[in-house]
Amino acid sequence: MDPQLTEVSQQLERFKAAFVRKDYNTCSDFLSRLKVLLTKFTSLPPLFENTPNAAHELTLARDIYEHAVVLSIKTEDQDAFERDFFQLKPYYVDARNRLPPSPQENLILGLNLLRLLVQNRIAEFHTELELLSSATLDNPCIKHAVELEQSFMEGAYNRVLSARQTAPDATYVYFMDLLAKTIRDEIAGCSEKAYDYVSISDARQMLLFSSDQELLTYVNEEHPEWEVKEGFVVFQKAKETAPCKEIPSLQLINQTLSYARELERIV
Amino acid sequence: MAAVMVSSAGGLLAMLNEPQPSLKHHALTHLNNLVDRFWPEISTSVPIIESLYEDEEFDLHQRQLAALLVSKVFYYLGELNDSLSYALGAGPQFDVSEDTDYVHTLLAKAIDEYASLRSKAVESNDMVDIDPRLEAIVERMLEKCITDGKYQQAMGIAIECRRLDKLEEAITKSDNVQGTLSYCINVSHSFVNRREYRHEVLTLLVKVYQQLPSPDYLSICQCLMFLDEPQGVASILEKLLRSESKDDALLALQIAFDLVENEHQAFLLSVRDRLPAPKTRPVETVQAIEITDAPNENPSGDVQMADGAPAPAPAPAPTPTIVHETDPVDATYAERLTKIKGILSGETSIQLTLQFLYSHNKSDLLILKTIKQSVEMRNSVCHSATIYANAIMHAGTTVDTFLRENLDWLSRATNWAKFSATAGLGVIHRGHLQQGRSLMAPYLPQGGAGGGGSPYSEGGALYALGLIHANHGEGIKQFLRDSLRSTNVEVIQHGACLGLGLSALGTADEEIYDDVKSVLYTDSAVAGEAAGISMGLLLVGTATEKASEMLAYAHETQHEKIIRGLALGIALTVYGREEGADTLIEQMTRDQDPIIRYGGMYALALAYSGTANNKAIRQLLHFAVSDVSDDVRRTAVLALGFVLYSDPEQTPRIVSLLSESYNPHVRYGAALAVGISCAGTGLSEAISLLEPLTSDVVDFVRQGALIAMAMVMVQISEASDSRVGTFRRQLEKIILDKHEDTMSKMGAILASGILDAGGRNVTIRLLSKTKHDKVTAVIGLAVFSQFWYWYPLIYFISLAFSPTAFIGLNYDLKVPKFEFMSHAKPSLFEYPKPTTVPTANTAAKLPTAVLSTSVKAKARAKKDAEQKANAEKASVSESGSGKGKEATEKEGDSMQVDSTATVEKKAAEPEAAFEILVNPARVVPAQEKYIKLLEDSRYVPVKLAPSGFVLLKDLREHEPEVLSLTDAPTSTASPATGAAAATQGTTASAMAVDDEPQPPQAFEYAT
């Protein structure tokens, strides 16, 4: 067996051990070392060379990146998640006919969909969705994300929040928490437009807070432009409609005149 | 290998964000390979990659890789400037030898950028910081070209980038130095726009030429001429002449002929003056340099003319003793020197041309006769147009049969018509330097002012003298000056001014200038106009400060004619100065007075003549559509023709829109622009553009189009373009049509003159064979285009005529019998058949005359009030006339049948697809590429040229030579001459001979 390959598999074993121990710092160290080692393998994307160990190497690399994705959730690092996911993707998409499908695939795809939902990147969410086959769509992990998105779009925020309990995997919980915040932002944005002011209790109910105190901290942190006085949350109506755009009359006149002059000159 | 490719660059892009540098490097390397497919994805991440490039902590290689990647992305996005700047950052990573679109595009961009920076640096004379990386890339490119053997590319780039050092390297390293050099000369003429820079390039070329083991003196001298370095040419000529070998001497003579062809009079004269005086003939040289008055000049001319005896002959009488003293080497040298001086002064070539045109004259008097008969008697415009047409048709042939046969008819010309009739003789006798004055003697002002002749014919005669001596007026200047000084009649002043301007063209002679100026300051309209033009002619291309003096006077005077003359004159002074003329042009084109602006257009035309300079074209097009004065607009369009004549294919395209303008003046200008720039080319597009204009609704547009069409079709035979025949018939129809407007009729008459110009042996050519501008020709056409205001200026077109001949010369500058082959069907290039149709037509005209008598008869009948009888009579006469018509038509038919029969007989032979031509022969420009030499010929040309003057090397020197061209038309005693000396023109030559005895008397009378 190729010494490099052996080294990588050994490292991966150690990484997995650390991962089980929940020693995430050690994990990250191992991971970055692993990634560097992977660059030596020519069979990996984007080259896809047909080396004798290609299948093995690909599986190994996929395994590493799958772990990396999960690790990033554990460390609550969204950027790392995105990074690792994109590096993982070619293994799912381009290497499909070279490798047996990974058991983790749907789980990770679902996570990614959820991430997009959390970050409110709906367009990308749908792009990803289009890429999936109809069979995959029936998978509980994916289905979960799709249903969440539908409820989210309908405005059935309650259903979204209750879906936390039905999460198919423990890793989903992290995103579900984040999703609650995203929803709150949505609601806040809507009420800002809809009301001039709202009583504190209504606001608390609407924004799904359990106490007034939480509401107040939220207002202070996220929406300093809101005013809280006399038991009301007053949404600043600062968004006075901008004055109608001025018509560039002078410029238009000049243009018309020059057209007229050119017309006269026409040979 | 299963071509599995990644479907997205997302993975790699994500990798760029990894904290590990080695991962980033890995990603960059792979992205670089994938960028061609995934640039849209990568483009969103450009900021990240840019930041990698700018990150100082990275190692250099990685940063350059990032730069290359960004550069590629920008390239795909179409942001070439950004792309280039990053490619420069990529340093060695940017591989110039890579064969991809990206590299090609960027290299082109880099070279463009570099070239524009370099030229900016040179033009603004201050140091512009040029990115050394940019320079490095261009240099790498140049070196690659040179090592790959793509010398032409390398030279092109080097010239563009003003890297003369590299240019030199490319030339010297190339495997065919001669070839590359001549390529380079071509390039520098056609693509180097700035005059000063072109000078630098040519200086370099001369340097390289001189380092060669066997220098190509012909090309060197051409370059030197362009650089205006008479000293260099003179020393080369001297070296060649001193050489032992006869071949070198032949080469020297050939160089001299080539130089003469470019018509750069001032340069030629200074070369001649720099050559040492031949020791054996002191008298002759003194004359050559300061020809004081006419009686002295004539014998010298005679000596040169009397070249029946070979070389040493000129010398014997004056100083035989000195000849004996010098050794034979010196003697041959002196003899050669004399020859070359003769050539440089232009006399030899003019004389040979004259002989050729005379002996090969094929002009068709029947055409003139038809015109004469169809023109109404009282219509003076058409009458003088016929005279003009005659002059043009016989330009330079010395055949004035038509005039002599129609003296009565001619005498109807009065006043200015008389002026131009007399001047027409000058065109006919153009180049007849020796006899010119004696020919004109009967018309010249006699003994100062009090002569009995009409001032008009006297003025015309002076103008004619100018035309005869155009650009070679050493001998006649003094006489013209005297005539100018001794008269107050403005008509004579007019003629004398024009004559002086022509004969002293471009010499910038101070004294003449002062004389002419004093005429100008008399503020007489007619004389002042001529003075203005004359000053311009004198100062052609000198760009002196006198131009501002002239401009000041143009503002001062009240006479439009004077302003116009001066405006044109100022324009002439900036001929060929390109950017140097910009201030003056600016000043003129911004003037309040439309006539000065009109001059400004000419200034643009002449300053940038033949350069196809974009800036000039843009300016002219702007004036063509925006000026308020029709005159200025017309001239602006017309001027395009001058700017574009080096590139005739372009003109029809550029003016095609203008030719459909609603403004007739613009249409007229478009027609003439095409006529000027495509003159003599027979270009199909040009003809297609002009065709609709010849039937325009406005009479003067028709006139312009007809003239332009004739200029385009000069010497194009019907066999090569059938539209030539159609056009000839159209001209005839217009001339014969009673109801045609005078203007277009005049145009048609002039057009038929131009179409058969110079006995059908000349074409209008503005460029010499070496692609130099022919000053005289350009100036001639420029002044010619003034005929709109002043008909006598039509004669200036004769300056643009250049004979289409192959004239082979032996060592003694004689024309030996020499045969060569034109490898094409003779019918393609033959002379148009002599018209037989006109006889039928003139016959057909008679019945019309009968008809008019029938009208008269009718009138008479009315008086008699016998209507019925009258009707019968009329019908009878008409039927009779009808019969007559039929009869003549039958005759005409039979004649036509005959002619076609003979043509058919001839046509059987041409199937051989070639013909043998005998020196000197007519070789039209289109025919040049078919000219081949016979292999077992006795003579071998020094230079491979299909036309013009070519010196022949005699391989069998000891055999007696057979000469084919004699000293006709001047000498009568030449019985032993070849067959080609024409028999057709003997009467004319006899007449010319008849005139000969007169000159001495005239001189005695004058002095």
PDB file of N, CA, C and O in Angstrom, chain B residues 181-222:
ATOM      1  N   LEU B 181      14.706  44.360 -45.771  1.00  0.00           N
ATOM      2  CA  LEU B 181      14.892  45.804 -45.877  1.00  0.00           C
ATOM      3  C   LEU B 181      13.835  46.423 -46.772  1.00  0.00           C
ATOM      4  O   LEU B 181      13.236  47.437 -46.423  1.00  0.00           O
ATOM      5  N   SER B 182      13.602  45.778 -47.905  1.00  0.00           N
ATOM      6  CA  SER B 182      12.637  46.411 -48.799  1.00  0.00           C
ATOM      7  C   SER B 182      11.245  46.319 -48.193  1.00  0.00           C
ATOM      8  O   SER B 182      10.436  47.243 -48.337  1.00  0.00           O
ATOM      9  N   TYR B 183      11.001  45.228 -47.474  1.00  0.00           N
ATOM     10  CA  TYR B 183       9.724  45.136 -46.762  1.00  0.00           C
ATOM     11  C   TYR B 183       9.600  46.297 -45.786  1.00  0.00           C
ATOM     12  O   TYR B 183       8.572  46.954 -45.674  1.00  0.00           O
ATOM     13  N   CYS B 184      10.705  46.549 -45.105  1.00  0.00           N
ATOM     14  CA  CYS B 184      10.700  47.580 -44.080  1.00  0.00           C
ATOM     15  C   CYS B 184      10.461  48.957 -44.686  1.00  0.00           C
ATOM     16  O   CYS B 184       9.750  49.782 -44.124  1.00  0.00           O
ATOM     17  N   ILE B 185      11.034  49.186 -45.837  1.00  0.00           N
ATOM     18  CA  ILE B 185      10.817  50.481 -46.487  1.00  0.00           C
ATOM     19  C   ILE B 185       9.349  50.642 -46.818  1.00  0.00           C
ATOM     20  O   ILE B 185       8.729  51.680 -46.545  1.00  0.00           O
ATOM     21  N   ASN B 186       8.783  49.573 -47.354  1.00  0.00           N
ATOM     22  CA  ASN B 186       7.371  49.604 -47.673  1.00  0.00           C
ATOM     23  C   ASN B 186       6.537  49.936 -46.454  1.00  0.00           C
ATOM     24  O   ASN B 186       5.670  50.804 -46.486  1.00  0.00           O
ATOM     25  N   VAL B 187       6.848  49.202 -45.381  1.00  0.00           N
ATOM     26  CA  VAL B 187       6.091  49.393 -44.154  1.00  0.00           C
ATOM     27  C   VAL B 187       6.222  50.821 -43.677  1.00  0.00           C
ATOM     28  O   VAL B 187       5.248  51.465 -43.320  1.00  0.00           O
ATOM     29  N   SER B 188       7.439  51.332 -43.702  1.00  0.00           N
ATOM     30  CA  SER B 188       7.622  52.661 -43.144  1.00  0.00           C
ATOM     31  C   SER B 188       6.876  53.702 -43.955  1.00  0.00           C
ATOM     32  O   SER B 188       6.466  54.713 -43.433  1.00  0.00           O
ATOM     33  N   HIS B 189       6.684  53.420 -45.252  1.00  0.00           N
ATOM     34  CA  HIS B 189       5.927  54.396 -46.031  1.00  0.00           C
ATOM     35  C   HIS B 189       4.443  54.266 -45.796  1.00  0.00           C
ATOM     36  O   HIS B 189       3.727  55.262 -45.763  1.00  0.00           O
ATOM     37  N   SER B 190       3.997  53.026 -45.647  1.00  0.00           N
ATOM     38  CA  SER B 190       2.548  52.904 -45.581  1.00  0.00           C
ATOM     39  C   SER B 190       2.001  52.966 -44.166  1.00  0.00           C
ATOM     40  O   SER B 190       0.848  53.301 -43.983  1.00  0.00           O
ATOM     41  N   PHE B 191       2.811  52.665 -43.158  1.00  0.00           N
ATOM     42  CA  PHE B 191       2.220  52.610 -41.820  1.00  0.00           C
ATOM     43  C   PHE B 191       2.792  53.602 -40.831  1.00  0.00           C
ATOM     44  O   PHE B 191       2.210  53.814 -39.786  1.00  0.00           O
ATOM     45  N   VAL B 192       3.949  54.156 -41.117  1.00  0.00           N
ATOM     46  CA  VAL B 192       4.502  55.110 -40.158  1.00  0.00           C
ATOM     47  C   VAL B 192       3.924  56.473 -40.479  1.00  0.00           C
ATOM     48  O   VAL B 192       4.191  57.035 -41.530  1.00  0.00           O
ATOM     49  N   ASN B 193       3.095  56.945 -39.589  1.00  0.00           N
ATOM     50  CA  ASN B 193       2.369  58.155 -39.920  1.00  0.00           C
ATOM     51  C   ASN B 193       3.137  59.424 -39.661  1.00  0.00           C
ATOM     52  O   ASN B 193       3.031  60.375 -40.403  1.00  0.00           O
ATOM     53  N   ARG B 194       3.897  59.411 -38.590  1.00  0.00           N
ATOM     54  CA  ARG B 194       4.574  60.666 -38.254  1.00  0.00           C
ATOM     55  C   ARG B 194       5.824  60.827 -39.089  1.00  0.00           C
ATOM     56  O   ARG B 194       6.633  59.933 -39.223  1.00  0.00           O
ATOM     57  N   ARG B 195       5.908  62.009 -39.596  1.00  0.00           N
ATOM     58  CA  ARG B 195       6.970  62.301 -40.531  1.00  0.00           C
ATOM     59  C   ARG B 195       8.357  62.180 -39.907  1.00  0.00           C
ATOM     60  O   ARG B 195       9.239  61.527 -40.458  1.00  0.00           O
ATOM     61  N   GLU B 196       8.529  62.764 -38.724  1.00  0.00           N
ATOM     62  CA  GLU B 196       9.870  62.758 -38.124  1.00  0.00           C
ATOM     63  C   GLU B 196      10.289  61.322 -37.834  1.00  0.00           C
ATOM     64  O   GLU B 196      11.438  60.927 -38.037  1.00  0.00           O
ATOM     65  N   TYR B 197       9.338  60.555 -37.337  1.00  0.00           N
ATOM     66  CA  TYR B 197       9.686  59.194 -36.990  1.00  0.00           C
ATOM     67  C   TYR B 197      10.052  58.402 -38.237  1.00  0.00           C
ATOM     68  O   TYR B 197      11.004  57.616 -38.233  1.00  0.00           O
ATOM     69  N   ARG B 198       9.311  58.642 -39.300  1.00  0.00           N
ATOM     70  CA  ARG B 198       9.626  57.938 -40.535  1.00  0.00           C
ATOM     71  C   ARG B 198      11.052  58.269 -40.945  1.00  0.00           C
ATOM     72  O   ARG B 198      11.804  57.419 -41.419  1.00  0.00           O
ATOM     73  N   HIS B 199      11.436  59.514 -40.709  1.00  0.00           N
ATOM     74  CA  HIS B 199      12.810  59.906 -41.021  1.00  0.00           C
ATOM     75  C   HIS B 199      13.793  59.066 -40.228  1.00  0.00           C
ATOM     76  O   HIS B 199      14.780  58.583 -40.763  1.00  0.00           O
ATOM     77  N   GLU B 200      13.506  58.921 -38.935  1.00  0.00           N
ATOM     78  CA  GLU B 200      14.420  58.138 -38.103  1.00  0.00           C
ATOM     79  C   GLU B 200      14.539  56.723 -38.630  1.00  0.00           C
ATOM     80  O   GLU B 200      15.632  56.173 -38.740  1.00  0.00           O
ATOM     81  N   VAL B 201      13.391  56.133 -38.967  1.00  0.00           N
ATOM     82  CA  VAL B 201      13.412  54.748 -39.444  1.00  0.00           C
ATOM     83  C   VAL B 201      14.253  54.661 -40.706  1.00  0.00           C
ATOM     84  O   VAL B 201      15.107  53.775 -40.845  1.00  0.00           O
ATOM     85  N   LEU B 202      14.033  55.600 -41.584  1.00  0.00           N
ATOM     86  CA  LEU B 202      14.754  55.523 -42.850  1.00  0.00           C
ATOM     87  C   LEU B 202      16.253  55.738 -42.641  1.00  0.00           C
ATOM     88  O   LEU B 202      17.074  55.087 -43.285  1.00  0.00           O
ATOM     89  N   THR B 203      16.591  56.645 -41.720  1.00  0.00           N
ATOM     90  CA  THR B 203      18.011  56.842 -41.446  1.00  0.00           C
ATOM     91  C   THR B 203      18.642  55.533 -41.003  1.00  0.00           C
ATOM     92  O   THR B 203      19.732  55.167 -41.443  1.00  0.00           O
ATOM     93  N   LEU B 204      17.926  54.849 -40.146  1.00  0.00           N
ATOM     94  CA  LEU B 204      18.425  53.564 -39.675  1.00  0.00           C
ATOM     95  C   LEU B 204      18.587  52.595 -40.847  1.00  0.00           C
ATOM     96  O   LEU B 204      19.598  51.903 -40.966  1.00  0.00           O
ATOM     97  N   LEU B 205      17.583  52.584 -41.708  1.00  0.00           N
ATOM     98  CA  LEU B 205      17.634  51.652 -42.829  1.00  0.00           C
ATOM     99  C   LEU B 205      18.850  51.933 -43.704  1.00  0.00           C
ATOM    100  O   LEU B 205      19.559  51.014 -44.119  1.00  0.00           O
ATOM    101  N   VAL B 206      19.081  53.211 -43.920  1.00  0.00           N
ATOM    102  CA  VAL B 206      20.240  53.553 -44.738  1.00  0.00           C
ATOM    103  C   VAL B 206      21.510  53.040 -44.086  1.00  0.00           C
ATOM    104  O   VAL B 206      22.391  52.485 -44.736  1.00  0.00           O
ATOM    105  N   LYS B 207      21.564  53.204 -42.769  1.00  0.00           N
ATOM    106  CA  LYS B 207      22.733  52.742 -42.042  1.00  0.00           C
ATOM    107  C   LYS B 207      22.930  51.243 -42.250  1.00  0.00           C
ATOM    108  O   LYS B 207      24.026  50.766 -42.557  1.00  0.00           O
ATOM    109  N   VAL B 208      21.825  50.504 -42.099  1.00  0.00           N
ATOM    110  CA  VAL B 208      21.922  49.056 -42.264  1.00  0.00           C
ATOM    111  C   VAL B 208      22.326  48.708 -43.698  1.00  0.00           C
ATOM    112  O   VAL B 208      23.170  47.848 -43.922  1.00  0.00           O
ATOM    113  N   TYR B 209      21.729  49.396 -44.614  1.00  0.00           N
ATOM    114  CA  TYR B 209      22.043  49.153 -46.014  1.00  0.00           C
ATOM    115  C   TYR B 209      23.538  49.295 -46.261  1.00  0.00           C
ATOM    116  O   TYR B 209      24.164  48.488 -46.938  1.00  0.00           O
ATOM    117  N   GLN B 210      24.072  50.342 -45.683  1.00  0.00           N
ATOM    118  CA  GLN B 210      25.462  50.622 -45.986  1.00  0.00           C
ATOM    119  C   GLN B 210      26.409  49.613 -45.368  1.00  0.00           C
ATOM    120  O   GLN B 210      27.527  49.441 -45.816  1.00  0.00           O
ATOM    121  N   GLN B 211      25.927  48.925 -44.341  1.00  0.00           N
ATOM    122  CA  GLN B 211      26.795  47.924 -43.721  1.00  0.00           C
ATOM    123  C   GLN B 211      26.805  46.622 -44.509  1.00  0.00           C
ATOM    124  O   GLN B 211      27.615  45.756 -44.262  1.00  0.00           O
ATOM    125  N   LEU B 212      25.873  46.483 -45.425  1.00  0.00           N
ATOM    126  CA  LEU B 212      25.805  45.232 -46.172  1.00  0.00           C
ATOM    127  C   LEU B 212      27.018  45.095 -47.082  1.00  0.00           C
ATOM    128  O   LEU B 212      27.560  46.088 -47.549  1.00  0.00           O
ATOM    129  N   PRO B 213      27.418  43.867 -47.327  1.00  0.00           N
ATOM    130  CA  PRO B 213      28.553  43.672 -48.242  1.00  0.00           C
ATOM    131  C   PRO B 213      28.241  44.155 -49.668  1.00  0.00           C
ATOM    132  O   PRO B 213      29.083  44.769 -50.311  1.00  0.00           O
ATOM    133  N   SER B 214      27.048  43.892 -50.134  1.00  0.00           N
ATOM    134  CA  SER B 214      26.708  44.382 -51.477  1.00  0.00           C
ATOM    135  C   SER B 214      25.469  45.259 -51.381  1.00  0.00           C
ATOM    136  O   SER B 214      24.351  44.797 -51.493  1.00  0.00           O
ATOM    137  N   PRO B 215      25.689  46.534 -51.085  1.00  0.00           N
ATOM    138  CA  PRO B 215      24.555  47.406 -50.824  1.00  0.00           C
ATOM    139  C   PRO B 215      23.659  47.560 -52.058  1.00  0.00           C
ATOM    140  O   PRO B 215      24.137  47.511 -53.189  1.00  0.00           O
ATOM    141  N   ASP B 216      22.385  47.720 -51.768  1.00  0.00           N
ATOM    142  CA  ASP B 216      21.433  47.938 -52.845  1.00  0.00           C
ATOM    143  C   ASP B 216      21.296  49.448 -53.034  1.00  0.00           C
ATOM    144  O   ASP B 216      20.515  50.096 -52.359  1.00  0.00           O
ATOM    145  N   TYR B 217      22.124  49.978 -53.907  1.00  0.00           N
ATOM    146  CA  TYR B 217      22.199  51.436 -54.015  1.00  0.00           C
ATOM    147  C   TYR B 217      20.875  52.051 -54.443  1.00  0.00           C
ATOM    148  O   TYR B 217      20.546  53.168 -54.067  1.00  0.00           O
ATOM    149  N   LEU B 218      20.119  51.309 -55.237  1.00  0.00           N
ATOM    150  CA  LEU B 218      18.837  51.857 -55.690  1.00  0.00           C
ATOM    151  C   LEU B 218      17.969  52.216 -54.504  1.00  0.00           C
ATOM    152  O   LEU B 218      17.436  53.326 -54.418  1.00  0.00           O
ATOM    153  N   SER B 219      17.872  51.260 -53.566  1.00  0.00           N
ATOM    154  CA  SER B 219      17.014  51.517 -52.412  1.00  0.00           C
ATOM    155  C   SER B 219      17.606  52.581 -51.504  1.00  0.00           C
ATOM    156  O   SER B 219      16.889  53.417 -50.972  1.00  0.00           O
ATOM    157  N   ILE B 220      18.911  52.523 -51.317  1.00  0.00           N
ATOM    158  CA  ILE B 220      19.521  53.538 -50.452  1.00  0.00           C
ATOM    159  C   ILE B 220      19.205  54.926 -50.958  1.00  0.00           C
ATOM    160  O   ILE B 220      18.805  55.811 -50.204  1.00  0.00           O
ATOM    161  N   CYS B 221      19.347  55.094 -52.241  1.00  0.00           N
ATOM    162  CA  CYS B 221      19.134  56.434 -52.785  1.00  0.00           C
ATOM    163  C   CYS B 221      17.690  56.859 -52.635  1.00  0.00           C
ATOM    164  O   CYS B 221      17.406  58.032 -52.385  1.00  0.00           O
ATOM    165  N   GLN B 222      16.793  55.893 -52.770  1.00  0.00           N
ATOM    166  CA  GLN B 222      15.389  56.247 -52.554  1.00  0.00           C
ATOM    167  C   GLN B 222      15.196  56.764 -51.133  1.00  0.00           C
ATOM    168  O   GLN B 222      14.512  57.757 -50.907  1.00  0.00           O
TER     169      GLN B 222
END
